[in-house]
Amino acid sequence: MLDNIMDILFEFATDIEEKSECRNTPKGLFYQISKLETGIFAEFWNTVLQRFNSNSSKTLQSVQLNLNAAVGVLKSLKDFINEQRTKFDAFEEVGKCLTDTEEYIVEHHRLQRRNVRQQPLDYGHSEEAQLTPKEAFYAKAFLPCVDKLLMCLEHRLGAYSEVCDLFGFFINFPAMDSESINIAAEKLSAFYKHDLGTTFGDELIQFQSFISLFLDEKPDDCSIEQFMYSTINDKDVRDTFPNTEIALKIYLTLMISNSSGEQSFSKMKLIKNLQRTTMSQSRLTKLSIMSAESDILCGLDFFQHYKDLCCSEST
């Protein structure tokens, strides 16, 4: 793929029938892509993004998200990224083949000499390390890139781990024993002390017996948390299991467990940015909400509103 891009850029850059400014842009891009550093990063990101896309993104965006599995996927992905530190030489070899060069771009800079008069004791100071171009690229570009990626993964992993620690027991809820249910209920009610009552543990134990009667009705494309919440509403037992319904509702409405909600907020941002110069903030907000709640909007009858509007315009 990179070879094809370079061939096309070279063709445009050497086409004498094109204007000079039209040739300069692909010429500059060709020069940048031809660098060994670009080839190394191209192979690195190809390796990393394949792992991100092949399992991580699809798992984390699934409507049947398993929090325990999601945490495991993120931890394994973090370990995979960390292992890339030791594979720089392999990336370099592939980069040499992609760019057909073995030379790094050498940065020339003047070495700063220490003032002996101001620092006569020469304590705690050493000469500036002289790195080869390869060592400089590895230390100043490759490692910071890996470290930044690891830091972002650690941040997201922390969010998933926190939610999993509170709500992860719902995944195996039908098979849990009473003691484990009480421990999980105590931890969750302590975190949401203003939302869940003190009898949450006993309520969950009763709910386990209740939900076991309907497990054979669970669709294959429905998560266990969504099924339990839907069963409470479909069987109209919200008054019997009020705390359980609240706990499931909290979990199902968290952004971390609701990929469709995340997509809705992304769409809201897109709408606001697109129409920002032509609409007021109030109208933008209302339009965004209408887009996010499109399923409710489609079920409303606007005929009377259209009729009233036509009458007002005609008069």
Tab-separated table of C-alpha atoms in Angstrom:
chain	number	residue	atom	x	y	z
A	1	MET	CA	0.000	0.000	0.000
A	2	LEU	CA	2.772	2.442	0.923
A	3	ASP	CA	4.599	1.601	-2.309
A	4	ASN	CA	1.507	2.477	-4.349
A	5	ILE	CA	1.133	5.803	-2.556
A	6	MET	CA	4.780	6.672	-3.155
A	7	ASP	CA	4.516	5.743	-6.856
A	8	ILE	CA	1.496	8.013	-7.318
A	9	LEU	CA	3.163	10.907	-5.488
A	10	PHE	CA	6.337	10.496	-7.533
A	11	GLU	CA	4.304	10.475	-10.743
A	12	PHE	CA	2.621	13.762	-9.836
A	13	ALA	CA	5.865	15.323	-8.600
A	14	THR	CA	7.699	14.586	-11.874
A	15	ASP	CA	4.882	15.481	-14.262
A	16	ILE	CA	6.229	18.501	-16.137
A	17	GLU	CA	2.787	19.274	-17.537
A	18	GLU	CA	1.529	20.153	-14.054
A	19	LYS	CA	1.990	23.561	-12.487
A	20	SER	CA	4.940	23.987	-10.166
A	21	GLU	CA	2.752	24.455	-7.080
A	22	CYS	CA	0.860	21.273	-7.980
A	23	ARG	CA	4.146	19.373	-8.211
A	24	ASN	CA	5.628	20.783	-5.010
A	25	THR	CA	2.926	19.381	-2.724
A	26	PRO	CA	3.291	15.725	-3.786
A	27	LYS	CA	7.048	16.237	-3.923
A	28	GLY	CA	7.080	17.283	-0.274
A	29	LEU	CA	4.817	14.385	0.697
A	30	PHE	CA	7.020	11.969	-1.233
A	31	TYR	CA	10.064	13.275	0.612
A	32	GLN	CA	8.377	12.806	3.987
A	33	ILE	CA	7.124	9.296	3.202
A	34	SER	CA	10.540	8.293	1.863
A	35	LYS	CA	12.112	8.846	5.285
A	36	LEU	CA	13.119	5.776	7.256
A	37	GLU	CA	11.355	7.217	10.292
A	38	THR	CA	8.058	7.291	8.371
A	39	GLY	CA	8.471	3.674	7.316
A	40	ILE	CA	9.124	2.594	10.903
A	41	PHE	CA	6.039	4.362	12.224
A	42	ALA	CA	3.943	3.073	9.303
A	43	GLU	CA	4.736	-0.519	10.272
A	44	PHE	CA	4.308	0.211	13.982
A	45	TRP	CA	0.873	1.781	13.584
A	46	ASN	CA	-0.211	-0.904	11.127
A	47	THR	CA	0.596	-3.540	13.754
A	48	VAL	CA	-1.045	-1.631	16.604
A	49	LEU	CA	-4.197	-0.546	14.779
A	50	GLN	CA	-4.844	-4.055	13.506
A	51	ARG	CA	-5.053	-5.244	17.102
A	52	PHE	CA	-7.205	-2.266	18.075
A	53	ASN	CA	-9.653	-2.900	15.252
A	54	SER	CA	-9.685	-6.700	15.103
A	55	ASN	CA	-10.848	-7.412	18.631
A	56	SER	CA	-10.692	-4.455	20.997
A	57	SER	CA	-12.958	-1.945	19.251
A	58	LYS	CA	-15.508	-4.572	18.211
A	59	THR	CA	-15.625	-6.044	21.708
A	60	LEU	CA	-15.920	-2.706	23.493
A	61	GLN	CA	-18.604	-1.414	21.113
A	62	SER	CA	-20.733	-4.554	21.223
A	63	VAL	CA	-24.316	-4.144	22.422
A	64	GLN	CA	-23.765	-7.323	24.452
A	65	LEU	CA	-20.708	-5.928	26.201
A	66	ASN	CA	-19.283	-8.238	28.851
A	67	LEU	CA	-17.505	-5.989	31.328
A	68	ASN	CA	-15.256	-8.755	32.624
A	69	ALA	CA	-14.207	-9.636	29.085
A	70	ALA	CA	-13.751	-5.945	28.223
A	71	VAL	CA	-11.336	-5.453	31.118
A	72	GLY	CA	-9.427	-8.548	30.040
A	73	VAL	CA	-9.228	-7.309	26.451
A	74	LEU	CA	-7.880	-3.924	27.539
A	75	LYS	CA	-5.306	-5.517	29.841
A	76	SER	CA	-4.106	-7.857	27.098
A	77	LEU	CA	-3.970	-4.946	24.651
A	78	LYS	CA	-1.915	-2.942	27.130
A	79	ASP	CA	0.533	-5.842	27.496
A	80	PHE	CA	0.723	-6.154	23.713
A	81	ILE	CA	1.560	-2.459	23.297
A	82	ASN	CA	4.175	-2.667	26.038
A	83	GLU	CA	5.882	-5.546	24.217
A	84	GLN	CA	6.382	-3.353	21.147
A	85	ARG	CA	9.171	-1.516	23.002
A	86	THR	CA	11.485	-4.459	22.370
A	87	LYS	CA	10.502	-4.863	18.712
A	88	PHE	CA	11.992	-1.637	17.410
A	89	ASP	CA	14.636	-3.476	15.384
A	90	ALA	CA	11.936	-5.484	13.608
A	91	PHE	CA	10.012	-2.308	12.772
A	92	GLU	CA	13.240	-0.765	11.512
A	93	GLU	CA	13.901	-3.663	9.126
A	94	VAL	CA	10.411	-3.397	7.647
A	95	GLY	CA	10.780	0.391	7.450
A	96	LYS	CA	13.974	-0.010	5.439
A	97	CYS	CA	12.160	-2.228	2.955
A	98	LEU	CA	9.210	0.161	2.674
A	99	THR	CA	11.267	3.318	2.141
A	100	ASP	CA	14.269	1.732	0.404
A	101	THR	CA	16.668	3.626	2.654
A	102	GLU	CA	18.782	2.833	5.708
A	103	GLU	CA	19.643	6.378	6.729
A	104	TYR	CA	18.014	8.400	9.489
A	105	ILE	CA	17.494	12.134	9.211
A	106	VAL	CA	20.325	13.600	11.271
A	107	GLU	CA	19.456	16.662	13.348
A	108	HIS	CA	22.349	19.082	13.612
A	109	HIS	CA	22.432	21.258	16.697
A	110	ARG	CA	25.114	23.086	18.596
A	111	LEU	CA	26.271	21.466	21.824
A	112	GLN	CA	25.949	23.735	24.844
A	113	ARG	CA	29.162	24.066	26.827
A	114	ARG	CA	28.984	24.512	30.559
A	115	ASN	CA	30.274	27.686	32.150
A	116	VAL	CA	33.197	26.545	34.301
A	117	ARG	CA	33.377	29.846	36.180
A	118	GLN	CA	29.767	29.647	37.334
A	119	GLN	CA	30.017	25.940	38.178
A	120	PRO	CA	33.571	25.427	39.415
A	121	LEU	CA	32.916	22.308	41.472
A	122	ASP	CA	31.449	20.392	38.526
A	123	TYR	CA	29.159	18.526	40.898
A	124	GLY	CA	26.037	16.753	39.637
A	125	HIS	CA	26.668	17.596	35.992
A	126	SER	CA	27.754	15.436	33.105
A	127	GLU	CA	28.454	15.920	29.455
A	128	GLU	CA	25.480	15.771	27.081
A	129	ALA	CA	24.961	12.231	25.838
A	130	GLN	CA	25.932	11.694	22.229
A	131	LEU	CA	23.306	9.469	20.606
A	132	THR	CA	23.394	7.912	17.187
A	133	PRO	CA	20.509	8.855	14.848
A	134	LYS	CA	18.895	5.480	15.549
A	135	GLU	CA	19.208	5.882	19.317
A	136	ALA	CA	17.898	9.442	19.152
A	137	PHE	CA	14.828	8.398	17.144
A	138	TYR	CA	14.173	5.477	19.491
A	139	ALA	CA	14.469	7.601	22.644
A	140	LYS	CA	12.838	10.825	21.445
A	141	ALA	CA	10.107	9.574	19.087
A	142	PHE	CA	9.382	5.850	19.335
A	143	LEU	CA	9.358	5.410	23.116
A	144	PRO	CA	7.281	8.577	23.810
A	145	CYS	CA	4.727	7.319	21.279
A	146	VAL	CA	4.467	3.938	23.015
A	147	ASP	CA	4.314	5.587	26.454
A	148	LYS	CA	1.523	7.947	25.401
A	149	LEU	CA	-0.464	5.042	23.986
A	150	LEU	CA	0.000	3.080	27.201
A	151	MET	CA	-1.078	6.069	29.284
A	152	CYS	CA	-4.310	6.446	27.287
A	153	LEU	CA	-5.028	2.726	27.595
A	154	GLU	CA	-4.384	2.854	31.334
A	155	HIS	CA	-6.831	5.749	31.668
A	156	ARG	CA	-9.579	3.863	29.843
A	157	LEU	CA	-8.770	0.610	31.621
A	158	GLY	CA	-9.204	2.384	34.948
A	159	ALA	CA	-12.716	3.465	33.973
A	160	TYR	CA	-13.700	-0.028	32.849
A	161	SER	CA	-12.151	-1.618	35.939
A	162	GLU	CA	-14.065	0.695	38.279
A	163	VAL	CA	-17.397	-0.047	36.606
A	164	CYS	CA	-16.597	-3.765	36.424
A	165	ASP	CA	-15.765	-3.819	40.127
A	166	LEU	CA	-19.226	-2.444	40.911
A	167	PHE	CA	-21.465	-4.024	38.265
A	168	GLY	CA	-19.458	-6.993	36.988
A	169	PHE	CA	-21.354	-9.453	39.184
A	170	PHE	CA	-24.462	-9.044	37.005
A	171	ILE	CA	-22.752	-11.087	34.263
A	172	ASN	CA	-22.840	-14.252	36.387
A	173	PHE	CA	-25.767	-13.213	38.567
A	174	PRO	CA	-28.041	-16.254	37.915
A	175	ALA	CA	-25.292	-18.665	39.076
A	176	MET	CA	-24.032	-16.731	42.125
A	177	ASP	CA	-24.442	-17.946	45.707
A	178	SER	CA	-26.191	-15.873	48.371
A	179	GLU	CA	-22.995	-14.829	50.140
A	180	SER	CA	-21.435	-13.481	46.937
A	181	ILE	CA	-24.642	-11.622	46.107
A	182	ASN	CA	-24.671	-9.967	49.530
A	183	ILE	CA	-21.027	-8.881	49.185
A	184	ALA	CA	-21.645	-7.412	45.715
A	185	ALA	CA	-24.845	-5.703	46.861
A	186	GLU	CA	-23.110	-4.179	49.871
A	187	LYS	CA	-20.323	-2.753	47.702
A	188	LEU	CA	-22.735	-1.320	45.122
A	189	SER	CA	-25.141	0.155	47.686
A	190	ALA	CA	-22.211	1.758	49.536
A	191	PHE	CA	-21.187	3.526	46.330
A	192	TYR	CA	-24.760	4.579	45.444
A	193	LYS	CA	-25.879	5.117	49.040
A	194	HIS	CA	-28.471	7.739	48.048
A	195	ASP	CA	-30.050	5.532	45.356
A	196	LEU	CA	-30.058	1.982	46.746
A	197	GLY	CA	-31.666	0.890	50.005
A	198	THR	CA	-30.197	-1.159	52.834
A	199	THR	CA	-32.269	-4.221	51.853
A	200	PHE	CA	-30.670	-4.404	48.419
A	201	GLY	CA	-28.888	-7.700	49.191
A	202	ASP	CA	-32.040	-9.552	50.279
A	203	GLU	CA	-33.892	-8.125	47.305
A	204	LEU	CA	-31.243	-9.428	44.900
A	205	ILE	CA	-31.409	-12.909	46.421
A	206	GLN	CA	-35.167	-13.006	45.831
A	207	PHE	CA	-34.720	-11.554	42.344
A	208	GLN	CA	-32.275	-14.346	41.482
A	209	SER	CA	-35.006	-16.918	42.106
A	210	PHE	CA	-37.482	-14.813	40.138
A	211	ILE	CA	-35.294	-14.280	37.060
A	212	SER	CA	-34.321	-17.968	36.908
A	213	LEU	CA	-37.937	-18.743	35.950
A	214	PHE	CA	-37.605	-16.732	32.729
A	215	LEU	CA	-34.009	-17.357	31.607
A	216	ASP	CA	-35.187	-19.635	28.798
A	217	GLU	CA	-36.936	-16.594	27.264
A	218	LYS	CA	-33.684	-14.631	26.915
A	219	PRO	CA	-32.893	-13.815	23.246
A	220	ASP	CA	-29.414	-14.642	21.984
A	221	ASP	CA	-28.747	-11.052	20.929
A	222	CYS	CA	-29.642	-9.577	24.335
A	223	SER	CA	-27.228	-9.110	27.234
A	224	ILE	CA	-28.141	-10.597	30.604
A	225	GLU	CA	-28.341	-7.119	32.178
A	226	GLN	CA	-30.708	-5.855	29.485
A	227	PHE	CA	-32.808	-9.012	29.767
A	228	MET	CA	-33.150	-8.693	33.545
A	229	TYR	CA	-34.131	-5.030	33.275
A	230	SER	CA	-36.649	-5.747	30.502
A	231	THR	CA	-38.128	-8.630	32.494
A	232	ILE	CA	-38.721	-6.377	35.511
A	233	ASN	CA	-40.647	-3.932	33.329
A	234	ASP	CA	-42.435	-6.512	31.173
A	235	LYS	CA	-43.650	-8.461	34.207
A	236	ASP	CA	-44.510	-5.212	36.006
A	237	VAL	CA	-42.581	-6.062	39.190
A	238	ARG	CA	-40.826	-2.711	39.652
A	239	ASP	CA	-42.498	-2.268	43.044
A	240	THR	CA	-41.255	-5.692	44.128
A	241	PHE	CA	-37.639	-5.130	43.042
A	242	PRO	CA	-37.195	-1.320	43.110
A	243	ASN	CA	-33.494	-1.306	44.032
A	244	THR	CA	-32.641	-3.956	41.446
A	245	GLU	CA	-34.383	-1.955	38.741
A	246	ILE	CA	-32.501	1.193	39.767
A	247	ALA	CA	-29.143	-0.609	39.800
A	248	LEU	CA	-29.714	-2.110	36.353
A	249	LYS	CA	-30.913	1.226	35.002
A	250	ILE	CA	-27.775	2.955	36.305
A	251	TYR	CA	-25.552	0.358	34.663
A	252	LEU	CA	-27.377	0.331	31.324
A	253	THR	CA	-27.305	4.120	31.031
A	254	LEU	CA	-23.587	4.481	31.764
A	255	MET	CA	-21.658	5.721	28.724
A	256	ILE	CA	-19.088	2.985	29.264
A	257	SER	CA	-21.698	0.251	28.786
A	258	ASN	CA	-23.819	1.960	26.139
A	259	SER	CA	-22.075	2.270	22.779
A	260	SER	CA	-25.246	3.560	21.114
A	261	GLY	CA	-25.348	6.388	23.656
A	262	GLU	CA	-21.756	7.271	22.851
A	263	GLN	CA	-22.620	7.352	19.152
A	264	SER	CA	-25.620	9.583	19.892
A	265	PHE	CA	-23.442	12.121	21.690
A	266	SER	CA	-20.958	12.011	18.809
A	267	LYS	CA	-23.815	12.752	16.429
A	268	MET	CA	-24.963	15.634	18.632
A	269	LYS	CA	-21.488	17.135	18.421
A	270	LEU	CA	-21.474	16.684	14.633
A	271	ILE	CA	-24.822	18.439	14.263
A	272	LYS	CA	-23.752	21.339	16.467
A	273	ASN	CA	-20.482	21.856	14.600
A	274	LEU	CA	-22.172	21.620	11.192
A	275	GLN	CA	-24.978	24.097	11.887
A	276	ARG	CA	-23.192	26.339	14.395
A	277	THR	CA	-22.975	29.342	12.068
A	278	THR	CA	-26.629	29.240	10.981
A	279	MET	CA	-28.548	28.432	14.181
A	280	SER	CA	-28.765	29.731	17.720
A	281	GLN	CA	-27.478	27.663	20.645
A	282	SER	CA	-30.999	26.907	21.879
A	283	ARG	CA	-32.106	25.574	18.507
A	284	LEU	CA	-28.899	23.560	18.119
A	285	THR	CA	-29.466	21.871	21.464
A	286	LYS	CA	-33.069	21.013	20.625
A	287	LEU	CA	-32.060	19.659	17.211
A	288	SER	CA	-29.382	17.492	18.820
A	289	ILE	CA	-31.849	16.064	21.336
A	290	MET	CA	-34.329	15.311	18.542
A	291	SER	CA	-31.607	13.434	16.683
A	292	ALA	CA	-30.519	11.443	19.741
A	293	GLU	CA	-34.138	10.536	20.558
A	294	SER	CA	-35.133	9.862	16.948
A	295	ASP	CA	-37.050	6.688	17.868
A	296	ILE	CA	-39.379	8.706	20.114
A	297	LEU	CA	-39.607	11.498	17.557
A	298	CYS	CA	-40.717	9.100	14.814
A	299	GLY	CA	-43.599	7.922	16.998
A	300	LEU	CA	-45.067	11.405	17.497
A	301	ASP	CA	-47.955	12.760	15.440
A	302	PHE	CA	-47.199	16.224	14.061
A	303	PHE	CA	-50.280	16.508	11.830
A	304	GLN	CA	-52.106	18.903	14.140
A	305	HIS	CA	-48.980	21.065	14.452
A	306	TYR	CA	-48.680	21.222	10.660
A	307	LYS	CA	-52.353	22.147	10.397
A	308	ASP	CA	-52.045	24.929	12.980
A	309	LEU	CA	-48.923	26.257	11.250
A	310	CYS	CA	-50.629	26.334	7.853
A	311	CYS	CA	-53.619	28.148	9.304
A	312	SER	CA	-51.420	30.748	10.973
A	313	GLU	CA	-49.451	31.321	7.769
A	314	SER	CA	-52.570	31.661	5.611
A	315	THR	CA	-54.019	34.325	7.866
